[in-house]
Short mmCIF file of C-alpha atoms in Angstrom, two decimals:
data_model
loop_
_atom_site.label_atom_id
_atom_site.label_comp_id
_atom_site.label_asym_id
_atom_site.label_seq_id
_atom_site.Cartn_x
_atom_site.Cartn_y
_atom_site.Cartn_z
CA MET B 1 -100.28 -57.72 66.66
CA HIS B 2 -96.76 -58.09 65.19
CA ARG B 3 -95.98 -61.36 63.50
CA LYS B 4 -92.71 -62.95 64.45
CA PRO B 5 -90.36 -62.71 61.53
CA VAL B 6 -89.57 -66.04 59.80
CA HIS B 7 -85.87 -66.90 59.56
CA PRO B 8 -84.58 -66.52 55.98
CA VAL B 9 -84.03 -69.81 54.32
CA LEU B 10 -80.37 -70.72 54.09
CA VAL B 11 -79.33 -71.95 50.71
CA VAL B 12 -75.90 -73.58 50.82
CA VAL B 13 -74.32 -73.05 47.42
CA ALA B 14 -71.87 -75.99 46.62
CA HIS B 15 -69.57 -76.28 43.67
CA GLY B 16 -70.60 -79.79 42.61
CA SER B 17 -68.43 -82.61 41.29
CA ARG B 18 -68.59 -85.76 39.15
CA ASP B 19 -67.20 -87.47 42.20
CA PRO B 20 -70.11 -88.84 44.28
CA ARG B 21 -68.18 -88.38 47.47
CA HIS B 22 -68.46 -84.57 46.97
CA ALA B 23 -72.25 -84.44 47.20
CA ALA B 24 -72.43 -86.95 49.93
CA THR B 25 -69.98 -84.88 52.02
CA VAL B 26 -71.92 -81.63 51.33
CA HIS B 27 -75.15 -83.28 52.42
CA ALA B 28 -73.52 -84.60 55.63
CA LEU B 29 -72.32 -81.11 56.50
CA VAL B 30 -75.85 -79.69 55.79
CA ARG B 31 -77.42 -82.25 58.07
CA ARG B 32 -75.03 -81.18 60.86
CA VAL B 33 -75.98 -77.56 60.23
CA ARG B 34 -79.72 -78.48 60.52
CA SER B 35 -79.02 -80.34 63.82
CA LEU B 36 -77.40 -77.27 65.24
CA ARG B 37 -80.17 -74.79 64.13
CA PRO B 38 -83.38 -76.80 63.85
CA GLY B 39 -85.38 -73.60 63.53
CA VAL B 40 -83.82 -72.64 60.18
CA ARG B 41 -84.69 -74.16 56.87
CA VAL B 42 -81.55 -75.24 54.99
CA GLU B 43 -81.47 -76.15 51.30
CA THR B 44 -78.52 -77.18 49.09
CA GLY B 45 -77.99 -76.18 45.47
CA PHE B 46 -75.08 -77.00 43.23
CA LEU B 47 -73.40 -74.82 40.56
CA ASP B 48 -72.45 -77.75 38.41
CA PHE B 49 -72.60 -81.55 37.95
CA ASN B 50 -75.14 -82.30 40.75
CA VAL B 51 -78.81 -81.61 41.26
CA PRO B 52 -80.68 -79.76 42.47
CA SER B 53 -79.07 -76.63 40.74
CA VAL B 54 -78.89 -73.33 42.71
CA GLN B 55 -81.34 -71.84 40.14
CA GLY B 56 -83.79 -74.74 40.60
CA VAL B 57 -83.71 -74.40 44.40
CA LEU B 58 -84.32 -70.63 44.17
CA GLU B 59 -87.21 -71.08 41.78
CA SER B 60 -88.84 -73.67 44.00
CA LEU B 61 -88.57 -71.45 47.09
CA ALA B 62 -90.14 -68.55 45.09
CA ALA B 63 -92.94 -70.75 43.96
CA GLU B 64 -93.65 -71.71 47.59
CA GLY B 65 -93.93 -68.02 48.53
CA VAL B 66 -90.63 -67.73 50.35
CA ARG B 67 -89.33 -64.11 50.37
CA ASP B 68 -86.03 -64.02 52.20
CA VAL B 69 -82.98 -66.10 51.38
CA VAL B 70 -79.35 -66.12 52.50
CA ALA B 71 -77.16 -67.70 49.85
CA LEU B 72 -73.96 -69.07 51.42
CA PRO B 73 -71.04 -70.06 49.18
CA LEU B 74 -69.57 -73.35 50.39
CA LEU B 75 -66.09 -71.96 49.70
CA LEU B 76 -62.98 -71.41 51.81
CA THR B 77 -61.67 -68.36 49.91
CA ARG B 78 -63.07 -65.47 47.92
CA ALA B 79 -61.94 -66.60 44.50
CA PHE B 80 -63.70 -66.68 41.12
CA HIS B 81 -66.75 -68.61 42.16
CA ALA B 82 -67.54 -66.24 45.05
CA LYS B 83 -66.76 -63.12 43.04
CA ALA B 84 -68.39 -63.97 39.65
CA ASP B 85 -70.20 -67.41 39.33
CA ILE B 86 -72.42 -67.18 42.37
CA PRO B 87 -73.43 -63.47 42.05
CA ALA B 88 -74.30 -64.19 38.35
CA VAL B 89 -76.67 -67.04 39.37
CA LEU B 90 -78.22 -64.98 42.20
CA ARG B 91 -78.81 -62.12 39.72
CA ASP B 92 -81.01 -64.48 37.62
CA ALA B 93 -83.11 -65.56 40.64
CA PRO B 94 -86.81 -64.94 40.66
CA PRO B 95 -87.41 -61.24 41.46
CA ARG B 96 -89.75 -61.91 44.39
CA LEU B 97 -86.78 -63.23 46.41
CA ARG B 98 -84.76 -60.91 48.61
CA ILE B 99 -81.29 -62.58 48.59
CA ARG B 100 -78.17 -61.76 50.47
CA GLN B 101 -74.97 -63.49 49.69
CA ALA B 102 -73.04 -64.47 52.76
CA GLU B 103 -69.35 -64.37 53.06
CA VAL B 104 -67.20 -67.41 52.26
CA LEU B 105 -66.22 -69.63 55.27
CA GLY B 106 -62.53 -68.77 55.46
CA PRO B 107 -60.54 -67.57 57.12
CA SER B 108 -61.83 -68.48 60.64
CA PRO B 109 -60.23 -69.65 63.84
CA LEU B 110 -62.80 -72.39 63.92
CA LEU B 111 -61.47 -73.73 60.66
CA LEU B 112 -57.95 -73.97 62.20
CA THR B 113 -59.58 -75.90 65.00
CA ALA B 114 -61.16 -78.21 62.46
CA LEU B 115 -57.86 -78.76 60.73
CA GLU B 116 -56.26 -79.71 63.98
CA ARG B 117 -59.17 -82.01 64.76
CA ARG B 118 -58.49 -83.87 61.47
CA LEU B 119 -54.77 -84.08 62.22
CA TYR B 120 -55.36 -85.62 65.65
CA GLU B 121 -57.94 -87.95 64.14
CA ALA B 122 -55.24 -89.17 61.75
CA GLY B 123 -52.93 -90.10 64.56
CA LEU B 124 -51.09 -86.93 65.80
CA THR B 125 -51.29 -85.84 69.36
CA PRO B 126 -50.83 -82.33 70.89
CA ALA B 127 -47.45 -83.58 72.18
CA ASP B 128 -46.30 -83.94 68.53
CA LYS B 129 -46.94 -80.37 67.69
CA SER B 130 -43.61 -78.78 68.26
CA SER B 131 -41.80 -81.41 66.30
CA THR B 132 -44.24 -81.69 63.39
CA GLY B 133 -44.21 -79.62 60.22
CA VAL B 134 -47.61 -79.24 58.54
CA VAL B 135 -48.49 -78.69 54.87
CA LEU B 136 -51.63 -76.58 54.53
CA ALA B 137 -52.78 -78.06 51.29
CA SER B 138 -55.34 -75.97 49.35
CA ALA B 139 -57.04 -76.65 46.05
CA GLY B 140 -55.28 -73.64 44.54
CA SER B 141 -56.48 -70.55 42.59
CA THR B 142 -55.52 -68.12 39.96
CA ASP B 143 -56.83 -65.38 42.27
CA PRO B 144 -53.95 -63.56 44.04
CA GLU B 145 -56.22 -62.63 46.91
CA ALA B 146 -57.14 -66.28 47.56
CA ILE B 147 -53.43 -67.33 47.39
CA ALA B 148 -52.47 -64.58 49.86
CA VAL B 149 -55.16 -65.62 52.31
CA ILE B 150 -53.86 -69.26 52.34
CA ALA B 151 -50.33 -68.02 52.92
CA GLU B 152 -51.50 -65.81 55.82
CA ILE B 153 -53.37 -68.77 57.36
CA ALA B 154 -50.21 -70.84 57.25
CA ARG B 155 -48.27 -67.97 59.05
CA GLU B 156 -50.92 -67.67 61.70
CA TRP B 157 -51.16 -71.40 62.23
CA ARG B 158 -47.43 -71.64 62.68
CA HIS B 159 -47.67 -69.42 65.75
CA THR B 160 -49.89 -71.98 67.56
CA GLY B 161 -46.92 -74.17 68.18
CA TRP B 162 -46.09 -76.29 65.08
CA CYS B 163 -42.54 -76.90 64.03
CA ALA B 164 -43.37 -75.17 60.74
CA VAL B 165 -46.37 -74.71 58.47
CA ARG B 166 -46.08 -74.30 54.68
CA PRO B 167 -48.88 -73.63 52.16
CA ALA B 168 -49.27 -75.79 49.08
CA PHE B 169 -51.65 -75.91 46.15
CA ALA B 170 -53.09 -78.78 44.09
CA SER B 171 -53.56 -76.48 40.99
CA ALA B 172 -52.87 -73.15 39.56
CA SER B 173 -50.18 -72.17 42.05
CA LEU B 174 -46.94 -73.43 43.58
CA PRO B 175 -45.59 -75.14 45.61
CA ARG B 176 -47.21 -78.47 45.19
CA THR B 177 -47.90 -80.71 48.26
CA GLU B 178 -44.99 -83.09 47.62
CA ASP B 179 -42.61 -80.09 47.39
CA ALA B 180 -43.83 -78.61 50.65
CA VAL B 181 -43.37 -82.05 52.31
CA ARG B 182 -39.78 -82.15 51.17
CA GLU B 183 -39.12 -78.63 52.27
CA LEU B 184 -40.32 -79.41 55.82
CA ARG B 185 -38.10 -82.54 55.90
CA ASP B 186 -35.18 -80.36 54.94
CA LEU B 187 -36.01 -78.03 57.75
CA GLY B 188 -35.52 -80.82 60.22
CA CYS B 189 -39.10 -81.36 61.39
CA SER B 190 -39.27 -84.90 62.97
CA LYS B 191 -42.64 -85.51 61.40
CA VAL B 192 -44.47 -84.10 58.49
CA ALA B 193 -48.27 -83.96 58.20
CA VAL B 194 -50.56 -82.85 55.37
CA ALA B 195 -53.77 -81.04 56.31
CA PRO B 196 -56.18 -80.70 53.27
CA TYR B 197 -57.70 -77.28 53.42
CA VAL B 198 -60.57 -78.48 51.35
CA LEU B 199 -64.26 -79.15 52.22
CA ALA B 200 -65.09 -82.34 50.29
CA PRO B 201 -63.37 -85.15 48.41
CA GLY B 202 -62.78 -84.91 44.65
CA PHE B 203 -60.16 -84.60 41.89
CA LEU B 204 -57.94 -81.97 43.60
CA PRO B 205 -58.06 -83.45 47.06
CA ASP B 206 -57.04 -86.79 45.42
CA ARG B 207 -54.15 -84.95 43.96
CA ILE B 208 -53.22 -83.62 47.40
CA ALA B 209 -53.38 -87.12 48.80
CA ARG B 210 -50.95 -88.34 46.06
CA GLY B 211 -48.60 -85.51 46.92
CA ALA B 212 -48.69 -86.59 50.62
CA SER B 213 -47.22 -90.01 49.90
CA GLU B 214 -43.88 -89.13 51.57
CA ALA B 215 -45.63 -87.54 54.62
CA ASP B 216 -46.07 -89.26 57.90
CA VAL B 217 -49.72 -88.25 58.32
CA LEU B 218 -52.48 -87.35 55.93
CA ALA B 219 -55.57 -85.83 57.43
CA GLU B 220 -59.01 -86.22 56.03
CA VAL B 221 -60.83 -83.27 54.33
CA LEU B 222 -62.68 -80.87 56.65
CA GLY B 223 -66.10 -82.24 55.50
CA PRO B 224 -68.81 -82.18 58.14
CA ALA B 225 -66.58 -81.24 61.04
CA PRO B 226 -68.64 -79.55 63.71
CA GLU B 227 -66.51 -76.42 63.57
CA VAL B 228 -67.15 -76.07 59.78
CA ALA B 229 -71.00 -76.20 60.56
CA ARG B 230 -70.59 -73.50 63.19
CA VAL B 231 -68.75 -71.26 60.71
CA LEU B 232 -71.64 -71.76 58.26
CA LEU B 233 -74.08 -70.53 60.86
CA GLU B 234 -71.86 -67.56 61.81
CA ARG B 235 -71.82 -66.52 58.18
CA TYR B 236 -75.59 -67.06 57.92
CA ASP B 237 -76.25 -64.97 61.05
CA ALA B 238 -74.10 -62.12 59.86
CA ALA B 239 -75.84 -62.09 56.45
CA ARG B 240 -79.32 -62.39 57.74
CA MET B 241 -79.38 -59.42 60.15
CA PRO B 242 -80.10 -56.80 57.47
CA LEU B 243 -82.93 -59.04 56.16
CA ALA B 244 -84.32 -59.45 59.69
CA ALA B 245 -84.25 -55.69 60.20
CA ALA B 246 -86.12 -55.08 56.99
CA VAL B 247 -88.81 -57.61 57.89
CA SER B 248 -89.43 -56.22 61.29
CA ALA B 249 -89.38 -52.57 60.19
#
C-alpha cells in the first residue's frame, strides 16, 4: 500500500524589521495563506531583527522529523536577499531536510490586481483610471535586474488604462517618490496616486509615504491582500512539484 505523500512544509522567509508593524503584517499574510490552503503547514522565519529565525525554524522542523521543505522568499524582486542571503541560510540547514527555494513573488498579474485593490480602497474608482497618474513606489535596490523589473512592471501597468505610470524608489536608485509625483503633475494627469510596491510597513515604506505628501492618493502597502496570498501559493506549488515527484517515486 502506497502512503499518500505529505505536503512539504512551507517556510515563509521574511526580511524582518525593528518596526513591529512589519512582523504583524507578515503574520497576517501567513494566516491568510493558511486559510486558503488548510492542508499545508506554514511556518514563518525571519532573516533579521525578529524571531523565530529561519535557521531556528529549520532546525525545529528537522528535530520533528520533517523531511521536505519549500522555502519561499517574501520578496517582490530577485535582489541581493534572494540571490545571496537566503541561499546561504538554506545551505546551513540541517542536512536531513530536502529544501527547495521558491521563486520570489514578483512580477505577477495578481500583484497588479492587489495594487489596484489598494488604490481603490484608498479612494480611487475605476472611472478615475484614465485621468490618474500612478507612482509605482518600490523600496529600491542596487541590483540592476531588480530595478529593470520594476520599470517593466510600470510599463505594463500603464497599458491597463492609467493616464501614466512611473516607477520610483525609496533607496539606492532614482527617481524618488516625490520627483515622480511632480513629473506626473507636469504631464497633466488630473490626479496623482502613489502605490507602494512593498509588502509590509517599515522604514522605507514610511519614506515613500513622506514622498507622497503632494499626491492626491496614497495607497496602503500590499500586506495580506488576498492576491498576495494566492501568489505565495502559486510559488509554493511550482517549487514543491519536484519534491512531490521524488517522494512518490
